[in-house]
mmCIF file of C-alpha atoms in Angstrom:
data_model
loop_
_atom_site.group_PDB
_atom_site.id
_atom_site.type_symbol
_atom_site.label_atom_id
_atom_site.label_comp_id
_atom_site.label_asym_id
_atom_site.label_seq_id
_atom_site.Cartn_x
_atom_site.Cartn_y
_atom_site.Cartn_z
ATOM 1 C CA UNK A 1 0.000 0.000 0.000
ATOM 2 C CA UNK A 2 1.414 3.342 -0.959
ATOM 3 C CA UNK A 3 1.315 6.462 1.144
ATOM 4 C CA UNK A 4 -0.845 8.060 -1.551
ATOM 5 C CA UNK A 5 -3.684 5.538 -1.142
ATOM 6 C CA UNK A 6 -6.832 7.226 0.184
ATOM 7 C CA UNK A 7 -7.659 6.503 3.811
ATOM 8 C CA UNK A 8 -11.238 5.221 4.106
ATOM 9 C CA UNK A 9 -11.508 4.968 7.888
ATOM 10 C CA UNK A 10 -9.354 5.302 11.000
ATOM 11 C CA UNK A 11 -9.864 3.810 14.434
ATOM 12 C CA UNK A 12 -7.610 5.399 17.039
ATOM 13 C CA UNK A 13 -7.661 4.051 20.567
ATOM 14 C CA UNK A 14 -5.122 3.885 23.375
ATOM 15 C CA UNK A 15 -2.559 1.258 22.348
ATOM 16 C CA UNK A 16 -3.850 0.555 18.833
ATOM 17 C CA UNK A 17 -4.432 2.618 15.696
ATOM 18 C CA UNK A 18 -5.921 1.000 12.585
ATOM 19 C CA UNK A 19 -6.358 2.675 9.197
ATOM 20 C CA UNK A 20 -8.425 1.225 6.392
ATOM 21 C CA UNK A 21 -6.730 2.190 3.125
ATOM 22 C CA UNK A 22 -8.206 1.966 -0.386
ATOM 23 C CA UNK A 23 -6.448 -0.199 -2.954
ATOM 24 C CA UNK A 24 -7.470 -0.541 -6.594
ATOM 25 C CA UNK A 25 -6.337 -2.005 -9.880
ATOM 26 C CA UNK A 26 -3.342 -4.384 -9.862
ATOM 27 C CA UNK A 27 -2.780 -3.855 -6.114
ATOM 28 C CA UNK A 28 -6.247 -5.332 -5.467
ATOM 29 C CA UNK A 29 -5.777 -8.406 -7.656
ATOM 30 C CA UNK A 30 -6.728 -11.898 -6.520
ATOM 31 C CA UNK A 31 -3.586 -14.040 -6.573
ATOM 32 C CA UNK A 32 -4.430 -17.740 -6.937
ATOM 33 C CA UNK A 33 -1.972 -19.781 -4.931
ATOM 34 C CA UNK A 34 -1.121 -16.929 -2.527
ATOM 35 C CA UNK A 35 -2.579 -18.854 0.400
ATOM 36 C CA UNK A 36 0.204 -20.886 2.038
ATOM 37 C CA UNK A 37 -0.426 -24.605 2.495
ATOM 38 C CA UNK A 38 -2.128 -25.800 5.666
ATOM 39 C CA UNK A 39 0.294 -28.115 7.483
ATOM 40 C CA UNK A 40 0.309 -30.127 10.707
ATOM 41 C CA UNK A 41 1.932 -28.528 13.752
ATOM 42 C CA UNK A 42 5.477 -29.736 14.369
ATOM 43 C CA UNK A 43 5.932 -31.344 17.765
ATOM 44 C CA UNK A 44 9.484 -30.012 18.202
ATOM 45 C CA UNK A 45 8.595 -26.339 18.734
ATOM 46 C CA UNK A 46 6.121 -24.345 20.847
ATOM 47 C CA UNK A 47 3.136 -22.808 19.102
ATOM 48 C CA UNK A 48 1.148 -19.724 20.206
ATOM 49 C CA UNK A 49 -2.305 -21.288 20.234
ATOM 50 C CA UNK A 50 -5.521 -19.774 21.545
ATOM 51 C CA UNK A 51 -6.783 -21.230 24.794
ATOM 52 C CA UNK A 52 -10.290 -21.294 23.286
ATOM 53 C CA UNK A 53 -11.021 -22.772 19.873
ATOM 54 C CA UNK A 54 -14.596 -23.557 18.830
ATOM 55 C CA UNK A 55 -15.523 -27.220 19.286
ATOM 56 C CA UNK A 56 -14.446 -29.524 16.476
ATOM 57 C CA UNK A 57 -11.596 -27.327 15.199
ATOM 58 C CA UNK A 58 -7.997 -28.537 15.068
ATOM 59 C CA UNK A 59 -4.970 -26.175 15.028
ATOM 60 C CA UNK A 60 -2.557 -26.235 12.088
ATOM 61 C CA UNK A 61 0.340 -24.207 10.665
ATOM 62 C CA UNK A 62 -0.448 -21.700 7.884
ATOM 63 C CA UNK A 63 2.732 -20.133 6.481
ATOM 64 C CA UNK A 64 4.098 -17.683 9.071
ATOM 65 C CA UNK A 65 0.861 -17.960 11.045
ATOM 66 C CA UNK A 66 -1.618 -20.513 12.279
ATOM 67 C CA UNK A 67 -5.132 -21.663 11.595
ATOM 68 C CA UNK A 68 -7.751 -24.122 12.787
ATOM 69 C CA UNK A 69 -9.581 -26.406 10.406
ATOM 70 C CA UNK A 70 -12.938 -28.155 10.653
ATOM 71 C CA UNK A 71 -13.560 -31.900 10.257
ATOM 72 C CA UNK A 72 -13.395 -31.595 6.440
ATOM 73 C CA UNK A 73 -10.020 -29.813 6.592
ATOM 74 C CA UNK A 74 -11.475 -26.421 5.591
ATOM 75 C CA UNK A 75 -9.878 -23.374 7.197
ATOM 76 C CA UNK A 76 -12.249 -21.938 9.815
ATOM 77 C CA UNK A 77 -10.075 -19.323 11.571
ATOM 78 C CA UNK A 78 -6.513 -18.055 11.207
ATOM 79 C CA UNK A 79 -4.177 -15.956 13.347
ATOM 80 C CA UNK A 80 -0.780 -14.400 12.802
ATOM 81 C CA UNK A 81 1.442 -12.183 14.941
ATOM 82 C CA UNK A 82 2.682 -8.990 13.291
ATOM 83 C CA UNK A 83 5.273 -6.472 14.392
ATOM 84 C CA UNK A 84 3.541 -3.221 15.350
ATOM 85 C CA UNK A 85 5.676 -0.828 17.418
ATOM 86 C CA UNK A 86 3.915 1.632 19.746
ATOM 87 C CA UNK A 87 2.546 4.653 17.920
ATOM 88 C CA UNK A 88 2.601 2.977 14.490
ATOM 89 C CA UNK A 89 -0.592 2.525 12.499
ATOM 90 C CA UNK A 90 -1.767 -0.890 11.344
ATOM 91 C CA UNK A 91 -2.793 -0.305 7.719
ATOM 92 C CA UNK A 92 -5.463 -2.641 6.379
ATOM 93 C CA UNK A 93 -6.428 -2.750 2.698
ATOM 94 C CA UNK A 94 -9.911 -2.495 1.198
ATOM 95 C CA UNK A 95 -10.889 -2.533 -2.476
ATOM 96 C CA UNK A 96 -13.906 -0.202 -2.898
ATOM 97 C CA UNK A 97 -15.002 -2.456 -5.803
ATOM 98 C CA UNK A 98 -15.812 -5.088 -3.131
ATOM 99 C CA UNK A 99 -18.577 -2.919 -1.702
ATOM 100 C CA UNK A 100 -19.131 -0.335 1.006
ATOM 101 C CA UNK A 101 -16.265 0.424 3.364
ATOM 102 C CA UNK A 102 -16.325 -2.104 6.238
ATOM 103 C CA UNK A 103 -17.051 -0.807 9.701
ATOM 104 C CA UNK A 104 -14.253 -0.560 12.281
ATOM 105 C CA UNK A 105 -15.268 -1.085 15.891
ATOM 106 C CA UNK A 106 -13.147 -0.505 19.009
ATOM 107 C CA UNK A 107 -13.100 -3.361 21.531
ATOM 108 C CA UNK A 108 -11.219 -4.414 24.621
ATOM 109 C CA UNK A 109 -10.428 -8.130 24.747
ATOM 110 C CA UNK A 110 -8.971 -9.316 28.017
ATOM 111 C CA UNK A 111 -7.865 -5.735 28.723
ATOM 112 C CA UNK A 112 -6.077 -5.449 25.354
ATOM 113 C CA UNK A 113 -7.019 -2.900 22.697
ATOM 114 C CA UNK A 114 -8.700 -4.523 19.699
ATOM 115 C CA UNK A 115 -10.286 -3.439 16.432
ATOM 116 C CA UNK A 116 -13.043 -5.433 14.719
ATOM 117 C CA UNK A 117 -13.437 -5.071 10.957
ATOM 118 C CA UNK A 118 -16.688 -6.414 9.518
ATOM 119 C CA UNK A 119 -14.950 -7.581 6.304
ATOM 120 C CA UNK A 120 -11.297 -7.750 5.246
ATOM 121 C CA UNK A 121 -9.678 -7.735 1.816
ATOM 122 C CA UNK A 122 -7.246 -10.536 0.979
ATOM 123 C CA UNK A 123 -5.192 -11.290 -2.134
ATOM 124 C CA UNK A 124 -5.286 -14.989 -1.177
ATOM 125 C CA UNK A 125 -9.076 -15.343 -1.121
ATOM 126 C CA UNK A 126 -12.112 -13.847 -2.820
ATOM 127 C CA UNK A 127 -14.016 -14.100 0.482
ATOM 128 C CA UNK A 128 -14.234 -10.903 2.535
ATOM 129 C CA UNK A 129 -14.307 -12.314 6.047
ATOM 130 C CA UNK A 130 -14.419 -10.467 9.370
ATOM 131 C CA UNK A 131 -11.084 -9.679 11.018
ATOM 132 C CA UNK A 132 -9.883 -8.690 14.484
ATOM 133 C CA UNK A 133 -6.631 -6.927 15.298
ATOM 134 C CA UNK A 134 -5.653 -7.156 18.961
ATOM 135 C CA UNK A 135 -2.542 -6.010 20.781
ATOM 136 C CA UNK A 136 -0.323 -9.013 21.541
ATOM 137 C CA UNK A 137 2.361 -6.986 23.312
ATOM 138 C CA UNK A 138 4.038 -3.584 23.250
ATOM 139 C CA UNK A 139 5.608 -4.232 19.823
ATOM 140 C CA UNK A 140 3.166 -6.656 18.230
ATOM 141 C CA UNK A 141 -0.431 -7.454 17.411
ATOM 142 C CA UNK A 142 -2.472 -10.465 16.381
ATOM 143 C CA UNK A 143 -4.592 -10.530 13.233
ATOM 144 C CA UNK A 144 -7.425 -13.056 13.548
ATOM 145 C CA UNK A 145 -9.929 -13.762 10.797
ATOM 146 C CA UNK A 146 -12.185 -16.511 9.598
ATOM 147 C CA UNK A 147 -15.503 -18.102 8.836
ATOM 148 C CA UNK A 148 -16.599 -18.446 12.462
ATOM 149 C CA UNK A 149 -19.066 -16.088 14.153
ATOM 150 C CA UNK A 150 -17.848 -12.714 15.391
ATOM 151 C CA UNK A 151 -18.437 -13.869 18.992
ATOM 152 C CA UNK A 152 -16.240 -16.958 18.413
ATOM 153 C CA UNK A 153 -13.659 -14.790 16.651
ATOM 154 C CA UNK A 154 -13.498 -12.531 19.728
ATOM 155 C CA UNK A 155 -13.126 -15.561 22.040
ATOM 156 C CA UNK A 156 -10.228 -16.900 19.956
ATOM 157 C CA UNK A 157 -8.588 -13.451 19.880
ATOM 158 C CA UNK A 158 -8.993 -12.868 23.628
ATOM 159 C CA UNK A 159 -7.493 -16.292 24.383
ATOM 160 C CA UNK A 160 -4.333 -15.831 22.281
ATOM 161 C CA UNK A 161 -1.178 -15.370 24.364
ATOM 162 C CA UNK A 162 0.107 -11.897 25.188
ATOM 163 C CA UNK A 163 3.778 -11.107 24.592
ATOM 164 C CA UNK A 164 5.827 -8.995 27.001
#
């Protein structure tokens, strides 16, 4: 996303600032194959897993992040930790061709600042699923999205580990 992309919405709260930025044309292209493969968790390393996953979901590795799949192996929810130093803005993309600008809602999950986005753009999928950004620590945040209900999404997000 370039600095010249129009800002569609901003949510500014203590500890977390999220900006929804417009992308169009080639920057908004769907890229088949961009989704990393879903793989089993390796037993030889620790994994930052949520304490609460909806019943019937199993955690897996998804590129640099994680996900949980249902009984059929379909991705239900994903989470990834991102570097986000204090005072920096988390820029999220939205293609106006996908419809009205999604709403941004301020939340507090387990005492951590969080932003709920009703739909999120992704180059790896044509689906525009809800997304939560929640502070993971002073220099990081979690991005959590998926096909589960917004209440379940919030439970997963609130139960992810905090980093010091």
